[in-house]
Amino acid sequence: MEPRQNPTVADSPVALAEKLLRRVRYEEQATPVVDAIAGLEASTLAADLDSDERRLAFWINLYNAATQLAVADDPSQYESRRQFFSTPVCTVAGRELSLDDIEHGILRRGYSKLALGYLRSPFRDAFYDRYGPVRRDPRIHFALNCAAASCPPIVAYTPAKIDRHLDWATEGYLETHVEYDPSAERAVVPRVFLWFRGDWGRKPDILRFLRRYEQLPAAATPRLSYKEWDWSFTPENFADGEPAGPPPEQ
């Protein structure tokens, strides 16, 4: 087998994040890719993240890869979740970032995780605004994996297919985690619909979202209950199927 080539200047930031996730999944050497992402020029990162499709693919793949690297390096840190989410886990273009920075500061555009997703921080970080998506996409909640049992499985996203694959991930997760009882007019849904309610809007928006993914009949307006989140430590939950892609090149 030929030795694996290290990342070069030809690797775009989006390609690096995907490569990192695939190396983590297949237990390949990740350090050169980690270093390449840390050493990116700000102008290179900005030029490459020129659409929401590219921004979503980059940050979702990086979040999931960084989580797996962190818990592999020191599984005990997961025991204090507050510290786990707030401690830097990766460096991007010289900027240290925590999981909270990526999820809430960048992907969720600064909307507080403590206010059901309705309040945006008035103290915006220029780094987040420069490299984050233009709009919030609630489907990220069915793509980000923080090593908890209730998290969705991990797949590698590419910009060209990310819209279809986020739909795929959302549909699969909801199919497993939504329980609708028409006789009681009640639906039990994942807790992210409560924690980040503002990412969808209001209850009618959540109901429309559930209907879109065929979890509710067209005319149903049930009351919502929210499942408890299972925080049991469950690393390496990689999905099978198309979005996960083939093993990395040899």
Short mmCIF file of C-alpha atoms in Angstrom, two decimals:
data_model
loop_
_atom_site.label_atom_id
_atom_site.label_comp_id
_atom_site.label_asym_id
_atom_site.label_seq_id
_atom_site.Cartn_x
_atom_site.Cartn_y
_atom_site.Cartn_z
CA MET A 1 0.00 0.00 0.00
CA GLU A 2 1.29 3.43 -0.92
CA PRO A 3 1.73 5.86 2.00
CA ARG A 4 -1.15 8.26 2.39
CA GLN A 5 -0.45 11.73 1.11
CA ASN A 6 -0.73 14.56 3.58
CA PRO A 7 -3.04 17.52 2.82
CA THR A 8 -1.66 20.06 0.38
CA VAL A 9 -2.54 23.60 -0.58
CA ALA A 10 -4.75 22.04 -3.27
CA ASP A 11 -7.16 20.81 -0.60
CA SER A 12 -9.98 23.28 -0.07
CA PRO A 13 -11.19 23.91 3.49
CA VAL A 14 -14.43 22.05 2.72
CA ALA A 15 -12.46 19.10 1.36
CA LEU A 16 -10.23 19.13 4.44
CA ALA A 17 -13.18 18.91 6.84
CA GLU A 18 -14.65 15.99 4.93
CA LYS A 19 -11.24 14.31 4.74
CA LEU A 20 -10.79 14.75 8.49
CA LEU A 21 -14.13 13.11 9.26
CA ARG A 22 -13.38 10.18 6.97
CA ARG A 23 -9.95 9.68 8.53
CA VAL A 24 -11.51 9.70 11.98
CA ARG A 25 -14.11 7.17 10.91
CA TYR A 26 -11.62 4.79 9.35
CA GLU A 27 -8.98 5.31 12.06
CA GLU A 28 -6.49 6.94 9.72
CA GLN A 29 -3.87 9.50 10.75
CA ALA A 30 -5.78 12.72 11.41
CA THR A 31 -3.04 15.04 12.71
CA PRO A 32 -1.90 16.40 9.30
CA VAL A 33 -5.49 17.35 8.43
CA VAL A 34 -6.06 18.90 11.86
CA ASP A 35 -2.91 20.97 11.37
CA ALA A 36 -3.92 22.00 7.85
CA ILE A 37 -7.31 23.27 9.06
CA ALA A 38 -5.67 25.13 11.94
CA GLY A 39 -3.21 26.79 9.56
CA LEU A 40 -5.70 27.95 6.96
CA GLU A 41 -5.45 31.55 5.84
CA ALA A 42 -8.54 33.58 6.72
CA SER A 43 -8.87 34.70 3.09
CA THR A 44 -8.74 31.10 1.88
CA LEU A 45 -11.45 30.04 4.32
CA ALA A 46 -13.69 32.95 3.39
CA ALA A 47 -13.29 32.35 -0.33
CA ASP A 48 -14.12 28.66 -0.02
CA LEU A 49 -17.12 29.08 2.27
CA ASP A 50 -19.01 31.10 -0.33
CA SER A 51 -22.44 29.45 -0.01
CA ASP A 52 -24.59 28.01 2.74
CA GLU A 53 -24.15 24.55 1.23
CA ARG A 54 -20.38 24.79 1.61
CA ARG A 55 -20.59 26.37 5.06
CA LEU A 56 -22.96 23.69 6.35
CA ALA A 57 -20.85 20.85 4.98
CA PHE A 58 -17.65 22.31 6.42
CA TRP A 59 -18.95 23.01 9.92
CA ILE A 60 -21.06 19.86 10.35
CA ASN A 61 -18.21 17.61 9.26
CA LEU A 62 -15.74 19.49 11.44
CA TYR A 63 -18.03 19.40 14.50
CA ASN A 64 -18.52 15.66 14.22
CA ALA A 65 -14.85 14.95 13.58
CA ALA A 66 -13.69 17.20 16.43
CA THR A 67 -16.12 15.56 18.84
CA GLN A 68 -14.84 12.09 18.03
CA LEU A 69 -11.21 13.18 18.32
CA ALA A 70 -11.88 14.85 21.67
CA VAL A 71 -13.61 11.87 23.27
CA ALA A 72 -11.03 9.47 21.86
CA ASP A 73 -8.24 11.57 23.38
CA ASP A 74 -9.90 11.80 26.81
CA PRO A 75 -13.26 10.04 27.29
CA SER A 76 -13.47 11.28 30.89
CA GLN A 77 -14.09 14.87 29.78
CA TYR A 78 -17.57 13.83 28.64
CA GLU A 79 -18.52 13.36 32.31
CA SER A 80 -18.80 17.16 32.70
CA ARG A 81 -20.92 18.11 29.73
CA ARG A 82 -20.88 21.82 30.50
CA GLN A 83 -17.10 21.83 30.32
CA PHE A 84 -17.06 19.42 27.39
CA PHE A 85 -19.14 21.71 25.19
CA SER A 86 -17.36 24.92 26.19
CA THR A 87 -13.72 23.74 25.97
CA PRO A 88 -11.93 24.32 22.63
CA VAL A 89 -11.76 21.12 20.58
CA CYS A 90 -10.29 22.39 17.31
CA THR A 91 -8.56 25.33 15.65
CA VAL A 92 -9.73 26.84 12.36
CA ALA A 93 -7.60 29.46 10.62
CA GLY A 94 -5.86 30.17 13.92
CA ARG A 95 -9.08 30.49 15.92
CA GLU A 96 -9.74 28.01 18.76
CA LEU A 97 -13.34 26.81 18.82
CA SER A 98 -15.49 24.77 21.18
CA LEU A 99 -18.45 22.62 20.21
CA ASP A 100 -20.75 25.37 21.51
CA ASP A 101 -18.93 27.90 19.33
CA ILE A 102 -19.53 25.81 16.23
CA GLU A 103 -23.11 24.77 16.95
CA HIS A 104 -24.58 27.88 18.55
CA GLY A 105 -22.24 30.66 17.54
CA ILE A 106 -21.75 29.65 13.91
CA LEU A 107 -24.36 27.16 12.66
CA ARG A 108 -27.22 28.60 14.73
CA ARG A 109 -26.03 32.16 14.06
CA GLY A 110 -25.60 33.20 17.68
CA TYR A 111 -29.05 32.28 18.95
CA SER A 112 -28.82 31.36 22.62
CA LYS A 113 -29.20 27.75 23.66
CA LEU A 114 -30.67 29.04 26.93
CA ALA A 115 -33.67 30.88 25.45
CA LEU A 116 -35.34 28.16 23.35
CA GLY A 117 -33.65 29.58 20.27
CA TYR A 118 -35.57 32.88 20.25
CA LEU A 119 -32.91 35.32 21.46
CA ARG A 120 -29.79 36.17 19.52
CA SER A 121 -26.72 37.35 21.36
CA PRO A 122 -26.24 41.12 20.97
CA PHE A 123 -22.49 40.58 21.17
CA ARG A 124 -21.84 39.08 17.77
CA ASP A 125 -18.46 37.60 16.92
CA ALA A 126 -17.11 38.74 13.56
CA PHE A 127 -15.51 35.33 12.97
CA TYR A 128 -18.88 33.60 13.33
CA ASP A 129 -20.61 36.03 11.00
CA ARG A 130 -17.91 35.86 8.36
CA TYR A 131 -17.82 32.08 8.09
CA GLY A 132 -21.28 30.98 9.21
CA PRO A 133 -24.40 30.29 7.15
CA VAL A 134 -26.70 33.13 6.20
CA ARG A 135 -29.76 31.42 7.66
CA ARG A 136 -30.49 28.91 10.39
CA ASP A 137 -31.30 25.45 9.11
CA PRO A 138 -33.02 23.35 11.81
CA ARG A 139 -32.01 20.16 10.03
CA ILE A 140 -28.55 20.50 11.57
CA HIS A 141 -30.04 19.06 14.76
CA PHE A 142 -30.36 15.75 12.92
CA ALA A 143 -26.78 15.87 11.68
CA LEU A 144 -24.65 16.98 14.66
CA ASN A 145 -23.36 14.22 16.94
CA CYS A 146 -21.97 15.03 20.41
CA ALA A 147 -21.38 11.37 21.38
CA ALA A 148 -24.69 10.97 23.23
CA ALA A 149 -26.99 8.00 22.63
CA SER A 150 -29.81 10.26 21.43
CA CYS A 151 -27.61 11.95 18.81
CA PRO A 152 -28.11 11.14 15.14
CA PRO A 153 -25.58 8.90 13.40
CA ILE A 154 -22.60 10.55 11.75
CA VAL A 155 -22.29 10.90 7.99
CA ALA A 156 -19.91 12.87 5.77
CA TYR A 157 -21.63 15.73 3.96
CA THR A 158 -20.67 17.25 0.62
CA PRO A 159 -21.94 20.63 -0.63
CA ALA A 160 -23.39 19.25 -3.85
CA LYS A 161 -25.65 16.79 -2.04
CA ILE A 162 -26.08 18.34 1.39
CA ASP A 163 -29.68 19.45 0.93
CA ARG A 164 -30.81 15.97 -0.07
CA HIS A 165 -28.68 14.32 2.58
CA LEU A 166 -29.92 16.61 5.36
CA ASP A 167 -33.43 15.66 4.31
CA TRP A 168 -32.37 12.01 4.41
CA ALA A 169 -30.86 12.39 7.88
CA THR A 170 -33.88 14.31 9.19
CA GLU A 171 -36.38 11.84 7.80
CA GLY A 172 -34.49 8.87 9.22
CA TYR A 173 -34.12 10.40 12.67
CA LEU A 174 -37.74 11.50 12.94
CA GLU A 175 -38.98 8.13 11.71
CA THR A 176 -37.23 6.54 14.69
CA HIS A 177 -37.90 9.18 17.34
CA VAL A 178 -41.42 10.55 16.74
CA GLU A 179 -44.47 8.81 18.21
CA TYR A 180 -47.90 10.01 17.10
CA ASP A 181 -51.07 8.86 18.89
CA PRO A 182 -54.08 10.02 16.88
CA SER A 183 -56.57 8.83 19.49
CA ALA A 184 -55.00 11.08 22.12
CA GLU A 185 -54.07 13.82 19.62
CA ARG A 186 -50.56 13.73 21.02
CA ALA A 187 -47.13 13.51 19.43
CA VAL A 188 -43.95 12.70 21.33
CA VAL A 189 -41.02 14.34 19.56
CA PRO A 190 -37.25 14.71 20.06
CA ARG A 191 -36.23 17.16 22.76
CA VAL A 192 -34.42 19.40 20.28
CA PHE A 193 -37.86 20.72 19.27
CA LEU A 194 -38.13 22.16 22.79
CA TRP A 195 -34.53 23.18 23.39
CA PHE A 196 -34.26 25.03 20.05
CA ARG A 197 -37.90 25.80 19.35
CA GLY A 198 -37.07 29.15 17.79
CA ASP A 199 -35.01 27.45 15.10
CA TRP A 200 -38.31 26.33 13.61
CA GLY A 201 -40.41 29.30 14.73
CA ARG A 202 -43.56 28.53 16.70
CA LYS A 203 -45.62 25.40 17.29
CA PRO A 204 -47.41 25.68 13.90
CA ASP A 205 -44.00 25.75 12.22
CA ILE A 206 -42.93 22.61 14.07
CA LEU A 207 -46.14 20.87 13.02
CA ARG A 208 -45.53 21.86 9.40
CA PHE A 209 -42.00 20.49 9.66
CA LEU A 210 -43.28 17.19 11.04
CA ARG A 211 -45.87 16.95 8.27
CA ARG A 212 -43.18 17.68 5.68
CA TYR A 213 -41.37 14.55 6.84
CA GLU A 214 -44.61 12.54 7.00
CA GLN A 215 -44.70 12.21 10.78
CA LEU A 216 -48.18 13.72 11.05
CA PRO A 217 -51.30 13.59 8.85
CA ALA A 218 -52.01 16.75 6.90
CA ALA A 219 -54.79 18.03 9.18
CA ALA A 220 -53.37 16.90 12.53
CA THR A 221 -52.66 19.51 15.21
CA PRO A 222 -51.65 17.40 18.20
CA ARG A 223 -50.22 18.63 21.47
CA LEU A 224 -46.50 18.01 21.71
CA SER A 225 -44.57 16.16 24.36
CA TYR A 226 -40.79 15.95 24.38
CA LYS A 227 -38.65 12.86 24.89
CA GLU A 228 -35.92 12.95 27.48
CA TRP A 229 -32.47 13.12 25.90
CA ASP A 230 -30.33 10.05 26.49
CA TRP A 231 -26.88 11.38 27.36
CA SER A 232 -25.32 7.90 27.62
CA PHE A 233 -21.81 8.05 26.19
CA THR A 234 -22.01 6.58 22.68
CA PRO A 235 -19.01 7.46 20.51
CA GLU A 236 -18.28 6.21 16.98
CA ASN A 237 -21.92 6.14 15.91
CA PHE A 238 -21.26 6.26 12.18
CA ALA A 239 -24.09 5.61 9.75
CA ASP A 240 -24.11 3.20 6.87
CA GLY A 241 -25.58 4.13 3.52
CA GLU A 242 -24.98 6.65 0.75
CA PRO A 243 -24.25 9.85 2.72
CA ALA A 244 -21.49 8.14 4.69
CA GLY A 245 -19.60 7.49 1.47
CA PRO A 246 -16.86 4.96 0.74
CA PRO A 247 -13.67 4.52 2.76
CA PRO A 248 -11.08 7.24 2.17
CA GLU A 249 -8.70 6.89 -0.77
CA GLN A 250 -5.62 4.79 -0.24
#
